[in-house]
mmCIF file of C-alpha atoms in Angstrom:
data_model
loop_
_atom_site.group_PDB
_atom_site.id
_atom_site.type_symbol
_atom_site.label_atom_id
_atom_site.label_comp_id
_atom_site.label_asym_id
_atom_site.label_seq_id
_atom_site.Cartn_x
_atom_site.Cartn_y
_atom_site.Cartn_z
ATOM 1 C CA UNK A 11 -260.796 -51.036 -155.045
ATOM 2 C CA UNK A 12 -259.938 -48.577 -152.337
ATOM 3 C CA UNK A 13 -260.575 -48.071 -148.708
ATOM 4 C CA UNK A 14 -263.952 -47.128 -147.485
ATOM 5 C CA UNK A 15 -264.451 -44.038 -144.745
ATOM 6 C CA UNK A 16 -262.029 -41.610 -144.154
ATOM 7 C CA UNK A 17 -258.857 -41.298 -146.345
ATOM 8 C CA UNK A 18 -255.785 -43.345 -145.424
ATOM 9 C CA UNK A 19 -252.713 -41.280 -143.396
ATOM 10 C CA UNK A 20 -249.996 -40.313 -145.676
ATOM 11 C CA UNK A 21 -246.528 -41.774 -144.878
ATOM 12 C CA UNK A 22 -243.167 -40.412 -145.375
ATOM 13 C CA UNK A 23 -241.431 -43.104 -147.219
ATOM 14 C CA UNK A 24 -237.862 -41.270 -145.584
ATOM 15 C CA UNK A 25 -239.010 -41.786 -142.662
ATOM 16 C CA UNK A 26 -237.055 -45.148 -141.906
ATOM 17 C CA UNK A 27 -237.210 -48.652 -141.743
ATOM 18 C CA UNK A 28 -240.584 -48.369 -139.577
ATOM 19 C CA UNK A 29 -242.497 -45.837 -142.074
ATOM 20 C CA UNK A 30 -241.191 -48.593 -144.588
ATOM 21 C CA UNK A 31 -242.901 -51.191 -143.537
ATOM 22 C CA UNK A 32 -246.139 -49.308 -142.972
ATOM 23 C CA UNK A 33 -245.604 -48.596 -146.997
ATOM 24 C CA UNK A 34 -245.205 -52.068 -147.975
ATOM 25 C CA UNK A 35 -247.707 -53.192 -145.571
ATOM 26 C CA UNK A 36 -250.135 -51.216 -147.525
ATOM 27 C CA UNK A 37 -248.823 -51.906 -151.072
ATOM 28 C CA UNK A 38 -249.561 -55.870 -150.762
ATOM 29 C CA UNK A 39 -252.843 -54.896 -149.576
ATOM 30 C CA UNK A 40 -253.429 -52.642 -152.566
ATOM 31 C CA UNK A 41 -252.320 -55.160 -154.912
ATOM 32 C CA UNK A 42 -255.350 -57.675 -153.613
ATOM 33 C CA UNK A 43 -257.644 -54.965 -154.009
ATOM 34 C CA UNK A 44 -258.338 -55.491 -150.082
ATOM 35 C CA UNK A 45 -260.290 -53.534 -147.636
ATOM 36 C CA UNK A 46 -259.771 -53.200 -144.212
ATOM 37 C CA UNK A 47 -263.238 -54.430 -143.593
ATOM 38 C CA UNK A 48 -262.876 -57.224 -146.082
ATOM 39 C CA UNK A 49 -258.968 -57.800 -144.305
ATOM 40 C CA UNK A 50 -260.965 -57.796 -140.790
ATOM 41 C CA UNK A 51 -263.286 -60.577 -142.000
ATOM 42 C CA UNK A 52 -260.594 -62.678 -143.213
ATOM 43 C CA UNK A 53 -258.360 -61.927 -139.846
ATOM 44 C CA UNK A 54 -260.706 -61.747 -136.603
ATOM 45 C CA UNK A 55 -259.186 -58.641 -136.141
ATOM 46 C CA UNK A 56 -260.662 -54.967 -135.674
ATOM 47 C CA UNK A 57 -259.953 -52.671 -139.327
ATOM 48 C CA UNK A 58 -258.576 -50.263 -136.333
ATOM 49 C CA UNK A 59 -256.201 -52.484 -135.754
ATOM 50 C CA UNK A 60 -255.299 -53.639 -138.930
ATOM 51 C CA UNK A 61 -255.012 -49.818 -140.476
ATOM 52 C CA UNK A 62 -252.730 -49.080 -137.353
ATOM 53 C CA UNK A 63 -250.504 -51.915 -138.045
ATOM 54 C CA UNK A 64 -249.649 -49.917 -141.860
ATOM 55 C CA UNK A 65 -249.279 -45.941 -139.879
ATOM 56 C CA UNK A 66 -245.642 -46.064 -139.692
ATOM 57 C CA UNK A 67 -246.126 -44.893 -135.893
ATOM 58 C CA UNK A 68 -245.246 -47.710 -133.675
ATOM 59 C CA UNK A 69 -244.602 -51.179 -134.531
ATOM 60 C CA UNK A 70 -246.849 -53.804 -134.475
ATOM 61 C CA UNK A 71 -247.366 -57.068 -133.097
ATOM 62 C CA UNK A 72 -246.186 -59.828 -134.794
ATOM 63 C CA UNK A 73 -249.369 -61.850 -134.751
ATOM 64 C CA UNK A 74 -251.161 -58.666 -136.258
ATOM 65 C CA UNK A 75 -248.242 -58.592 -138.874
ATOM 66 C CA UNK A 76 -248.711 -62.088 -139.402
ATOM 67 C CA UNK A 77 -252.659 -62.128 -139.610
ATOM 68 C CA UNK A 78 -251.977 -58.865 -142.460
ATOM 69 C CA UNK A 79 -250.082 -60.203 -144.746
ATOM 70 C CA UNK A 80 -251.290 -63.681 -144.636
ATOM 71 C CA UNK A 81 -254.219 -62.068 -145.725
ATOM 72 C CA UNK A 82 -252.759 -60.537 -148.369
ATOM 73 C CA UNK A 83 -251.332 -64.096 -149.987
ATOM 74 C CA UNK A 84 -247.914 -63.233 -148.918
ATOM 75 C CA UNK A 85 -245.942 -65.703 -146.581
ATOM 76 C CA UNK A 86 -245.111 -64.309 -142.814
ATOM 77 C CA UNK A 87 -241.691 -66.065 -142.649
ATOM 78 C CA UNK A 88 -240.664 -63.576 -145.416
ATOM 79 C CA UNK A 89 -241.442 -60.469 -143.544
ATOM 80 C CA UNK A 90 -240.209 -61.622 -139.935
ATOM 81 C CA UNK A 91 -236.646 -60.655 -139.900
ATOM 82 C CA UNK A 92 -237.875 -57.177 -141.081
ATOM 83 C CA UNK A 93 -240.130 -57.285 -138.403
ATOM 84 C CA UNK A 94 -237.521 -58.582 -135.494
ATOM 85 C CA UNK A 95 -234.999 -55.357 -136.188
ATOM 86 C CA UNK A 96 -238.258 -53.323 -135.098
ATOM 87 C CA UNK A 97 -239.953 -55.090 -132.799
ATOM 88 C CA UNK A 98 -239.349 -54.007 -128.847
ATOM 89 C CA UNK A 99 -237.948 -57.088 -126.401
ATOM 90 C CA UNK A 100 -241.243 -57.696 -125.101
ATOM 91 C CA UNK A 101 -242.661 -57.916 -128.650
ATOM 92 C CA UNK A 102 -240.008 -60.167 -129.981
ATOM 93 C CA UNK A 103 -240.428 -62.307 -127.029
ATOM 94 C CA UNK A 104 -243.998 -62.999 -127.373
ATOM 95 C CA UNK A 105 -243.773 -63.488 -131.236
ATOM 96 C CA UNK A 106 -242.731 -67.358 -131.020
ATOM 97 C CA UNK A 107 -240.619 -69.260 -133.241
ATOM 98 C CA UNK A 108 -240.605 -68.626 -137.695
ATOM 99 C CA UNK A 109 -241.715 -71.701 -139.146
ATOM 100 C CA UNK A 110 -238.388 -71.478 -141.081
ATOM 101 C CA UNK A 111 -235.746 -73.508 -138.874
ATOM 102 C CA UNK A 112 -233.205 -71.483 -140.518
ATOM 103 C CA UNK A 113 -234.485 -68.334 -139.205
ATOM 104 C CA UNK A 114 -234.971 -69.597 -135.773
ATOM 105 C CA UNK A 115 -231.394 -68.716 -134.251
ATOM 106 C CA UNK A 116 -231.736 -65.381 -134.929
ATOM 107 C CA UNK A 117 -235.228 -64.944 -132.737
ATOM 108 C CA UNK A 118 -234.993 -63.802 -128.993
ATOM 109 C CA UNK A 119 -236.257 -66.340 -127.136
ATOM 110 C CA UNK A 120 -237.142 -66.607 -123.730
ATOM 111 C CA UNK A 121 -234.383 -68.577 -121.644
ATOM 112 C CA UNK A 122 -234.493 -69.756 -118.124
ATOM 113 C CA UNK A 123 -231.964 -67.211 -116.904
ATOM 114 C CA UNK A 124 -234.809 -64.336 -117.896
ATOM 115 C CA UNK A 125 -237.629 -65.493 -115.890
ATOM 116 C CA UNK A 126 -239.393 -63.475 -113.884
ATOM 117 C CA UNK A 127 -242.798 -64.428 -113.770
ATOM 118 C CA UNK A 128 -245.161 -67.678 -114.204
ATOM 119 C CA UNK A 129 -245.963 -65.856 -117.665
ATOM 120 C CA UNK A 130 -242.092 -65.548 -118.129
ATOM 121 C CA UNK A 131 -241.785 -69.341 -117.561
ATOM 122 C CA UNK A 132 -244.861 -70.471 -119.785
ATOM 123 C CA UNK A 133 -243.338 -68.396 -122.674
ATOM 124 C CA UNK A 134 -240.458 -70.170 -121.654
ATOM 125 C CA UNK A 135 -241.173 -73.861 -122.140
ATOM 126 C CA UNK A 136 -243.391 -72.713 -125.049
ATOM 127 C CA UNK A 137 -240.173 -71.325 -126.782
ATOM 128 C CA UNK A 138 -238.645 -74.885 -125.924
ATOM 129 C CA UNK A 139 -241.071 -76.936 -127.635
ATOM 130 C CA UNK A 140 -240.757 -74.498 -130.565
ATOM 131 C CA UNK A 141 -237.063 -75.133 -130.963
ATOM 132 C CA UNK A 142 -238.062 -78.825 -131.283
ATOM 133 C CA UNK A 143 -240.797 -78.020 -134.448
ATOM 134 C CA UNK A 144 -243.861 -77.721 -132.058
ATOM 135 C CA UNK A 145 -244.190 -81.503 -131.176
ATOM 136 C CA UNK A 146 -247.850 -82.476 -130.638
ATOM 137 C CA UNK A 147 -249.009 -82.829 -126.863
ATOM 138 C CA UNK A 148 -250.016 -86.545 -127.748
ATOM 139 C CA UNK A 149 -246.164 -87.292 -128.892
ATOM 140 C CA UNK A 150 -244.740 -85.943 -126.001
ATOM 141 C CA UNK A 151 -246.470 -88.102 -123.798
ATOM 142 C CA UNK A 152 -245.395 -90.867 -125.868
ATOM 143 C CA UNK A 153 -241.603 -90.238 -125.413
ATOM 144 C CA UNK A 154 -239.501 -92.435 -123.143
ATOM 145 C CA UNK A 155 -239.448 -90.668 -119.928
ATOM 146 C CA UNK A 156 -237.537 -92.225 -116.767
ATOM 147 C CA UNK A 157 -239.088 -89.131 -114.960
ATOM 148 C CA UNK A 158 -242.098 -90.483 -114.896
ATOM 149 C CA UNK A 159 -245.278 -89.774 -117.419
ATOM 150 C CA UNK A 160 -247.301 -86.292 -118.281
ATOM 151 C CA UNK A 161 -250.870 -86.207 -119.534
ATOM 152 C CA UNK A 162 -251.923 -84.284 -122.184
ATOM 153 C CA UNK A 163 -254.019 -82.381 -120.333
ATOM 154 C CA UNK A 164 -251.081 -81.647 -117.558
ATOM 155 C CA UNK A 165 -249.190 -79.890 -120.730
ATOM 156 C CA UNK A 166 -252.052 -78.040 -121.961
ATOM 157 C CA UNK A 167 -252.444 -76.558 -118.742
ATOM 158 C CA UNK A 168 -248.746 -75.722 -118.284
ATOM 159 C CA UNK A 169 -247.863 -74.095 -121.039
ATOM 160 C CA UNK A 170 -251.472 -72.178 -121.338
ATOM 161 C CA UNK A 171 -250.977 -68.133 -121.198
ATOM 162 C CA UNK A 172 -254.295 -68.391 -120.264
ATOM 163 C CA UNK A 173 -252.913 -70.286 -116.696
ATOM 164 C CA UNK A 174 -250.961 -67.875 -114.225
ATOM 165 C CA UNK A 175 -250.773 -71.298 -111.561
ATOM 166 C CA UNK A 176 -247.128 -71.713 -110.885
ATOM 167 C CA UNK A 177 -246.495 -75.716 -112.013
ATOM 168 C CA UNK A 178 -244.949 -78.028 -109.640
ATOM 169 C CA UNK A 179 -241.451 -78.548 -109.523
ATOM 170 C CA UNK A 180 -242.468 -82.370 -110.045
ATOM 171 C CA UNK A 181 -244.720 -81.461 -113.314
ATOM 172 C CA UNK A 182 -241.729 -79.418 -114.428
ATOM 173 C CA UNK A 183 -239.218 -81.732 -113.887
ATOM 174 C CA UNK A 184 -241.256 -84.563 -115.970
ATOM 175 C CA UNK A 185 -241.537 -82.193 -119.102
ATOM 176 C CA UNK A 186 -238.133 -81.299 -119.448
ATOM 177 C CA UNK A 187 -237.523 -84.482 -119.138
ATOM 178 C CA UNK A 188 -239.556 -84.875 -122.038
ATOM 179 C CA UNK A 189 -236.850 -82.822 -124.106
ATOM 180 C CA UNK A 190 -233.785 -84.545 -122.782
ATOM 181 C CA UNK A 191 -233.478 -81.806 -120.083
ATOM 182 C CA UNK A 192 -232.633 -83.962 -116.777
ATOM 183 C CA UNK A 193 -231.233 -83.539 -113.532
ATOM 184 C CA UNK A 194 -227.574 -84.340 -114.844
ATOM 185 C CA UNK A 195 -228.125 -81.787 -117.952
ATOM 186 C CA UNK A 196 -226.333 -78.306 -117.615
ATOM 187 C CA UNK A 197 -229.834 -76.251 -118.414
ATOM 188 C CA UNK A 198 -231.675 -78.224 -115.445
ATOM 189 C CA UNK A 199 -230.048 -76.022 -112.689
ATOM 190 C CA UNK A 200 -231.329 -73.048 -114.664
ATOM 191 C CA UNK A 201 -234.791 -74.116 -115.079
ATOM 192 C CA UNK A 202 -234.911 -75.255 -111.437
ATOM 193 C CA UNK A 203 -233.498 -71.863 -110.496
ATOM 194 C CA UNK A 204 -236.282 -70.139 -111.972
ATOM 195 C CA UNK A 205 -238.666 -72.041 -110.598
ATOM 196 C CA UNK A 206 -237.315 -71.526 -107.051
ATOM 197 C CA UNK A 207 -237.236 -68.010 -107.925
ATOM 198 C CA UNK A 208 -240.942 -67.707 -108.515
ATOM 199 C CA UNK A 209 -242.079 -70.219 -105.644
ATOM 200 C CA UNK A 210 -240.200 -67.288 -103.016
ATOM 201 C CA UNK A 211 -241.719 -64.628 -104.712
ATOM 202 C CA UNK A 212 -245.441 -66.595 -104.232
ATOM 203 C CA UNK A 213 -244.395 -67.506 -100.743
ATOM 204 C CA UNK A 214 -243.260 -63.876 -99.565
ATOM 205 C CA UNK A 215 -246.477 -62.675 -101.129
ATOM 206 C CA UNK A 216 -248.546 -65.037 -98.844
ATOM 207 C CA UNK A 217 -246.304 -64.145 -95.699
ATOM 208 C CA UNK A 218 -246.263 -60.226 -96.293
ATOM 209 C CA UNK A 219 -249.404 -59.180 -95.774
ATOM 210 C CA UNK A 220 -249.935 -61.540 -92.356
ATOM 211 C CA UNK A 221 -246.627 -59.529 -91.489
ATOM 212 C CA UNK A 222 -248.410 -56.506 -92.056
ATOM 213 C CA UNK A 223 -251.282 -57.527 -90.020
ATOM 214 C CA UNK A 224 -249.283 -58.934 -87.250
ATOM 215 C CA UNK A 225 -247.451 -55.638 -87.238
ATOM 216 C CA UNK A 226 -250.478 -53.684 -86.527
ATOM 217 C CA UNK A 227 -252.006 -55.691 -83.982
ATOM 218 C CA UNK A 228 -248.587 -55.564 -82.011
ATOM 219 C CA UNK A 229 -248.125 -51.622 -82.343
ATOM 220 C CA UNK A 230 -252.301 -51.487 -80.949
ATOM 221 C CA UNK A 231 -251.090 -53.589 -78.494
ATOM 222 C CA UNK A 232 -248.233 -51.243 -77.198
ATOM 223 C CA UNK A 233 -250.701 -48.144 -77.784
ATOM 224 C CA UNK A 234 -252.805 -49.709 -75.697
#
């Protein structure tokens, strides 16, 4: 069963490890007999999206990779390491951890020392958790803590993408904590480094523009 609407893009298959992909992207589909529209059912995402994923032009997402070939019957562990040589930084950074523990050193992760932003961080202590197997929220609670305790909740809300509130150092502290990260172990300075780094940035972003006010009023005052 083929495609409905307008015929597929042909591919170069010399065209290199990314026109590649798009090929075999489209051959599992083609063996299920799938359509886009029948893929996008299955997926939650657009047929646009899921026919640009197979062009060959520009890599795509992991999760769209993921959602494709899952669809398909085909397991996404299989097809991440292809996927990692042609994924940008950014990409591979979002993409989380395989499932596979044995593929897991391989993956870029997001490390203290990289932080930049309250996004940075949340990808961050999501990566951590991963390298542990993805612990539920309920068992992390649970785990002997001389920090002090975290709610469920508390961890929802701090590791949310959705959140772009810098965490307190104190909320921080207590979830490391949860992973054996204290203030004796060598990656605490890091993580409390990058916090630092981000609580400056929010504080010079509240001071700036009352410096820029204060600025003006002065120079009216000297026009004056």
């Amino acid at each position: 069963m083929g495609v409905t609407g307008r015929p597929e893009k042909s591919i170069d298959p010399t065209s290199g490890p990314l026109g590649q992909l798009a090929l075999d992207l489209k051959s599992v589909r083609r063996r299920r007999a799938l359509t886009l529209e029948q893929m996008a059912e299955h997926t939650g995402l657009s047929a646009a999206t899921l026919s640009s994923a197979a062009l060959g032009e520009a890599c795509p997402s992991w999760s769209t990779v993921r959602a494709y070939v899952t669809a398909c019957g085909e397991d996404p562990d299989d097809w991440r390491p292809r996927w990692e040589m042609l994924a940008s930084e950014p990409q591979r950074l979002q993409a989380g951890m395989p499932q596979r523990p044995e593929q897991r050193h391989a993956v870029l992760q997001m490390t203290p020392d990289r932080v930049r932003t309250v996004q940075d961080l949340k990808l961050a202590l999501r990566h951590l958790r991963a390298r542990e197997g993805n612990p539920p929220y309920k068992s992390i609670t649970h785990r002997p803590n001389p920090d002090g305790k975290i709610a469920v909740s508390t961890i929802s809300v701090l590791i949310s993408p959705r959140n772009n509130r810098l965490p307190t150092i104190e909320v921080l502290t207590v979830f490391l904590a949860a992973f054996g990260i204290r203030h004796i172990h060598p990656a605490f300075a890091a993580w409390r480094a990058a916090w630092t780094r981000l609580a400056m940035a929010e504080e010079s972003a509240r001071t700036e523009p009352f410096a820029a006010k204060t600025d003006h009023f002065e120079t009216g005052a000297l026009a004056a």
